[in-house]
Tab-separated table of C-alpha atoms in Angstrom:
chain	number	residue	atom	x	y	z
A	1	MET	CA	28.744	21.165	32.778
A	2	PRO	CA	26.913	23.322	35.349
A	3	PHE	CA	28.245	21.749	38.527
A	4	GLU	CA	28.217	24.039	41.560
A	5	LYS	CA	30.350	24.242	44.679
A	6	ILE	CA	28.810	22.353	47.600
A	7	PRO	CA	29.067	23.531	51.229
A	8	SER	CA	31.223	21.121	53.205
A	9	GLU	CA	28.455	20.141	55.622
A	10	LYS	CA	26.380	18.547	52.843
A	11	LEU	CA	29.091	16.262	51.480
A	12	SER	CA	28.103	13.074	49.672
A	13	GLN	CA	24.325	13.468	49.957
A	14	ALA	CA	24.525	16.948	48.468
A	15	VAL	CA	26.525	15.487	45.576
A	16	VAL	CA	23.867	12.815	45.124
A	17	ARG	CA	21.096	15.419	45.038
A	18	GLN	CA	22.923	17.628	42.552
A	19	ILE	CA	23.670	14.799	40.105
A	20	GLU	CA	20.093	13.528	40.518
A	21	SER	CA	18.808	16.976	39.604
A	22	LEU	CA	21.052	17.220	36.533
A	23	ILE	CA	19.822	13.833	35.293
A	24	LEU	CA	16.181	14.615	36.068
A	25	ASN	CA	16.328	17.924	34.204
A	26	GLY	CA	18.053	16.381	31.198
A	27	VAL	CA	21.307	18.303	31.610
A	28	LEU	CA	23.209	15.043	32.068
A	29	ARG	CA	22.008	12.684	29.341
A	30	PRO	CA	22.046	8.888	29.110
A	31	GLY	CA	25.483	7.723	27.983
A	32	GLU	CA	27.196	10.999	28.926
A	33	ARG	CA	30.544	10.633	30.694
A	34	LEU	CA	31.133	12.411	33.989
A	35	PRO	CA	34.359	14.384	34.419
A	36	ALA	CA	37.337	12.548	35.906
A	37	GLU	CA	37.195	12.101	39.675
A	38	ARG	CA	39.791	14.751	40.505
A	39	ASP	CA	38.200	17.309	38.187
A	40	LEU	CA	34.665	16.618	39.401
A	41	SER	CA	35.624	16.742	43.093
A	42	GLU	CA	37.246	20.151	42.502
A	43	ARG	CA	34.185	21.459	40.662
A	44	LEU	CA	31.892	20.308	43.440
A	45	GLY	CA	34.232	21.405	46.210
A	46	VAL	CA	34.133	18.044	48.011
A	47	SER	CA	36.763	15.460	48.866
A	48	ARG	CA	37.337	12.530	46.562
A	49	PRO	CA	36.165	10.024	49.214
A	50	SER	CA	32.880	11.940	49.540
A	51	LEU	CA	32.508	11.945	45.760
A	52	ARG	CA	33.220	8.191	45.583
A	53	GLU	CA	30.553	7.571	48.220
A	54	ALA	CA	28.000	9.580	46.229
A	55	VAL	CA	28.892	7.877	42.952
A	56	ALA	CA	28.639	4.444	44.587
A	57	GLU	CA	25.133	5.260	45.844
A	58	LEU	CA	24.043	6.481	42.416
A	59	GLN	CA	25.471	3.328	40.832
A	60	ASP	CA	23.567	1.161	43.300
A	61	ARG	CA	20.394	2.994	42.319
A	62	GLY	CA	21.037	2.470	38.604
A	63	LEU	CA	21.555	6.130	37.704
A	64	LEU	CA	25.293	5.896	37.000
A	65	ALA	CA	27.320	3.064	35.511
A	66	ALA	CA	31.061	2.340	35.455
A	67	ARG	CA	32.750	1.283	32.231
A	68	ALA	CA	36.037	-0.533	32.688
A	69	GLY	CA	38.922	1.758	31.821
A	70	ALA	CA	36.561	4.441	30.519
A	71	GLY	CA	35.069	6.156	33.568
A	72	ILE	CA	31.620	6.814	35.018
A	73	TYR	CA	28.653	7.391	32.736
A	74	VAL	CA	25.008	8.303	33.115
A	75	ALA	CA	23.109	5.021	32.837
A	76	ASP	CA	20.506	4.415	30.157
A	77	VAL	CA	17.703	5.641	32.384
A	78	LEU	CA	15.305	6.130	29.485
A	79	GLY	CA	15.022	2.619	28.120
A	80	SER	CA	12.009	2.187	25.844
A	81	ALA	CA	8.465	3.145	26.655
A	82	PHE	CA	7.275	0.344	24.389
A	83	SER	CA	7.891	-3.381	24.132
A	84	PRO	CA	9.699	-4.753	21.045
A	85	ALA	CA	6.437	-6.369	19.930
A	86	LEU	CA	4.616	-3.035	20.064
A	87	VAL	CA	7.455	-1.282	18.237
A	88	GLY	CA	7.055	-3.911	15.503
A	89	LEU	CA	3.375	-3.011	15.207
A	90	PHE	CA	4.272	0.676	14.982
A	91	ARG	CA	6.531	-0.067	12.019
A	92	SER	CA	3.847	-1.850	10.045
A	93	HIS	CA	0.669	0.132	10.673
A	94	ASP	CA	-0.054	3.593	9.280
A	95	GLN	CA	-2.364	4.428	12.177
A	96	ALA	CA	0.604	4.442	14.559
A	97	VAL	CA	2.507	6.824	12.281
A	98	PHE	CA	-0.348	9.301	12.056
A	99	ASP	CA	-1.151	9.058	15.769
A	100	TYR	CA	2.526	9.610	16.583
A	101	VAL	CA	2.672	12.841	14.572
A	102	ALA	CA	-0.631	14.016	16.058
A	103	PHE	CA	0.712	13.302	19.558
A	104	ARG	CA	3.880	15.253	18.785
A	105	ARG	CA	1.797	18.143	17.478
A	106	ASP	CA	-0.124	18.368	20.747
A	107	MET	CA	2.884	17.932	23.046
A	108	GLU	CA	5.339	20.066	21.096
A	109	GLY	CA	2.803	22.823	20.558
A	110	LEU	CA	2.453	23.033	24.322
A	111	ALA	CA	6.242	22.874	24.751
A	112	ALA	CA	6.778	25.727	22.275
A	113	GLU	CA	4.196	27.832	24.070
A	114	ARG	CA	5.911	27.223	27.408
A	115	ALA	CA	9.389	27.800	25.936
A	116	ALA	CA	8.363	31.162	24.487
A	117	ARG	CA	6.710	32.218	27.744
A	118	ASP	CA	8.965	30.703	30.402
A	119	GLY	CA	12.230	29.689	28.729
A	120	SER	CA	15.429	31.321	29.952
A	121	GLU	CA	17.561	33.547	27.752
A	122	THR	CA	20.037	30.667	27.520
A	123	ASP	CA	17.258	28.320	26.367
A	124	LEU	CA	16.296	30.698	23.581
A	125	LYS	CA	19.921	31.174	22.510
A	126	VAL	CA	20.338	27.386	22.225
A	127	ILE	CA	17.208	27.095	20.063
A	128	ASP	CA	18.355	29.970	17.851
A	129	ALA	CA	21.884	28.546	17.515
A	130	ILE	CA	20.524	25.196	16.331
A	131	PHE	CA	18.276	26.928	13.803
A	132	ARG	CA	21.274	28.858	12.427
A	133	LYS	CA	23.049	25.522	11.963
A	134	MET	CA	19.960	24.246	10.129
A	135	GLU	CA	20.188	27.199	7.755
A	136	ALA	CA	23.858	26.413	7.068
A	137	ALA	CA	23.121	22.716	6.557
A	138	HIS	CA	20.248	23.587	4.212
A	139	ALA	CA	22.740	24.865	1.642
A	140	LYS	CA	24.378	21.446	1.373
A	141	ARG	CA	23.264	18.743	-1.044
A	142	ASP	CA	23.424	16.029	1.598
A	143	PRO	CA	20.321	16.432	3.798
A	144	SER	CA	21.531	14.168	6.612
A	145	ASP	CA	22.922	17.013	8.747
A	146	GLU	CA	19.733	19.021	8.355
A	147	ALA	CA	17.616	16.001	9.303
A	148	ALA	CA	19.717	15.437	12.440
A	149	LEU	CA	19.500	19.115	13.395
A	150	ASP	CA	15.730	18.957	12.939
A	151	ALA	CA	15.531	16.501	15.849
A	152	ASP	CA	17.935	18.627	17.920
A	153	PHE	CA	15.824	21.739	17.256
A	154	HIS	CA	12.612	20.114	18.438
A	155	MET	CA	14.291	18.586	21.498
A	156	ALA	CA	15.772	21.980	22.440
A	157	ILE	CA	12.243	23.413	22.476
A	158	ILE	CA	11.034	20.572	24.675
A	159	GLU	CA	13.979	21.115	27.034
A	160	ALA	CA	13.140	24.824	27.190
A	161	SER	CA	9.624	23.990	28.381
A	162	HIS	CA	11.167	22.804	31.689
A	163	ASN	CA	8.739	19.940	32.216
A	164	VAL	CA	10.837	16.941	33.220
A	165	ILE	CA	8.114	14.366	32.508
A	166	MET	CA	7.601	15.685	28.987
A	167	LEU	CA	11.361	15.887	28.477
A	168	HIS	CA	12.102	12.240	29.262
A	169	MET	CA	8.990	10.911	27.527
A	170	MET	CA	9.666	12.825	24.317
A	171	ARG	CA	13.372	11.992	24.365
A	172	SER	CA	12.442	8.301	24.460
A	173	MET	CA	10.000	8.755	21.583
A	174	TYR	CA	12.557	10.685	19.541
A	175	ASP	CA	14.911	7.725	19.865
A	176	LEU	CA	12.294	5.619	18.060
A	177	LEU	CA	11.930	8.315	15.411
A	178	LYS	CA	15.697	8.425	14.822
A	179	GLU	CA	15.651	4.649	14.383
A	180	GLY	CA	13.087	5.032	11.602
A	181	VAL	CA	10.310	3.254	13.488
A	182	PHE	CA	7.600	5.684	12.386
A	183	TYR	CA	8.866	7.075	9.076
A	184	ASN	CA	12.045	7.933	7.195
A	185	ARG	CA	12.834	11.490	8.210
A	186	GLN	CA	15.780	11.800	5.847
A	187	ALA	CA	13.558	10.888	2.888
A	188	MET	CA	11.503	14.030	3.532
A	189	PHE	CA	14.632	16.186	3.487
A	190	ARG	CA	15.826	14.740	0.162
A	191	GLN	CA	13.106	16.622	-1.722
A	192	ARG	CA	14.276	20.176	-2.347
A	193	THR	CA	10.811	21.741	-2.298
A	194	THR	CA	9.967	19.945	0.931
A	195	ARG	CA	13.299	20.982	2.463
A	196	ASP	CA	12.583	24.630	1.644
A	197	GLN	CA	9.140	24.455	3.211
A	198	LEU	CA	10.431	22.690	6.310
A	199	LEU	CA	13.130	25.323	6.803
A	200	ASP	CA	10.543	28.110	6.485
A	201	GLN	CA	8.375	26.355	9.060
A	202	HIS	CA	11.273	26.005	11.477
A	203	ARG	CA	12.120	29.664	10.910
A	204	ALA	CA	8.562	30.640	11.860
A	205	ILE	CA	8.804	28.557	15.025
A	206	ASN	CA	12.149	30.091	15.987
A	207	THR	CA	11.000	33.636	15.223
A	208	ALA	CA	7.940	33.262	17.442
A	209	ILE	CA	9.919	31.767	20.311
A	210	GLN	CA	12.620	34.447	20.120
A	211	ALA	CA	9.860	37.084	20.189
A	212	ARG	CA	8.345	35.313	23.222
A	213	ASP	CA	5.036	35.103	21.376
A	214	ALA	CA	3.636	31.976	23.034
A	215	ALA	CA	0.464	31.724	20.911
A	216	ALA	CA	2.375	32.175	17.648
A	217	ALA	CA	5.001	29.616	18.732
A	218	ARG	CA	2.348	26.999	19.413
A	219	ALA	CA	0.548	27.760	16.155
A	220	ALA	CA	3.799	27.519	14.178
A	221	VAL	CA	4.651	24.103	15.633
A	222	GLU	CA	1.140	22.830	14.983
A	223	ALA	CA	1.247	24.110	11.381
A	224	HIS	CA	4.627	22.432	10.861
A	225	LEU	CA	3.489	19.050	12.153
A	226	ASN	CA	0.198	19.301	10.235
A	227	TYR	CA	2.356	19.699	7.129
A	228	VAL	CA	4.395	16.620	8.088
A	229	LEU	CA	1.179	14.670	8.639
A	230	SER	CA	-0.214	15.782	5.284
A	231	SER	CA	3.036	14.875	3.516
A	232	LEU	CA	3.074	11.418	5.068
A	233	THR	CA	-0.583	10.854	4.126
A	234	ASP	CA	0.126	11.836	0.512
A	235	ALA	CA	3.189	9.576	0.432
A	236	ARG	CA	1.225	6.597	1.767
A	237	GLN	CA	-1.553	7.132	-0.792
A	238	SER	CA	0.989	7.365	-3.589
A	239	GLU	CA	2.636	4.134	-2.436
A	240	ARG	CA	-0.730	2.354	-2.391
A	241	HIS	CA	-1.609	3.570	-5.888
A	242	GLU	CA	1.765	2.410	-7.197
A	243	ALA	CA	1.281	-0.996	-5.555
A	244	VAL	CA	-2.154	-1.380	-7.178
A	245	ALA	CA	-0.738	-0.382	-10.557
A	246	ARG	CA	2.063	-2.943	-10.246
A	247	GLN	CA	-0.412	-5.667	-9.353
A	248	ARG	CA	-2.496	-4.842	-12.417
A	249	LEU	CA	0.533	-4.992	-14.679
A	250	GLU	CA	1.618	-8.301	-13.186
A	251	HIS	CA	-1.898	-9.691	-13.600
A	252	GLU	CA	-2.088	-8.567	-17.229
A	253	ALA	CA	1.364	-10.060	-17.928
A	254	GLU	CA	0.184	-13.419	-16.622
A	255	ARG	CA	-2.876	-13.501	-18.908
């Protein structure tokens, strides 16, 4: 973790500000455990009493939480942007699914553009490393790893955009996606042809970002999510046709 030595005159408030910054910028994530007190105080270059004072303040403010016998963790600062009732509506209405993908297309296209233009060398290495893992996972029959890495790849691009509002908003929305609120991501990866196309699309995104071609990065993300939107539309139409066909068969059987 990128903790830095703190000059002695800053003490507990400097610790508070550094941990705040790490949470705000998404480096410390909800549910992540902080190092043990002795280790963390050494990394920060402050006394353990000063560290305890800072941790206590952050706990009072709801940013850190203690777990009995387990240590100090980053609190669930994300929560949900939507009420349970609204999430239920998302599950049952196609409009929410299509609007969600369209929203992602707009936000992630912008994030990819910013990542290609402004991302650090470390940011780009992280994105590339995740894509290489996607390529390795693609060779396996079980698509679950590739589906999980897909989410990691997109979140790495959002993190590389260095917009903290976008980061926390999209991380919250990705939690809903992982829970299957909008659509079954793994189902898309089970189809070999679709998997091949998705990998090619992710390759195009990664290539553009690594080349720092901001316009191409945005276009590649938008093309990818347009493909996802088209695939979901086709799947919904197919499901409706099958439902109508079943109803006809049931009606004819009753006659």
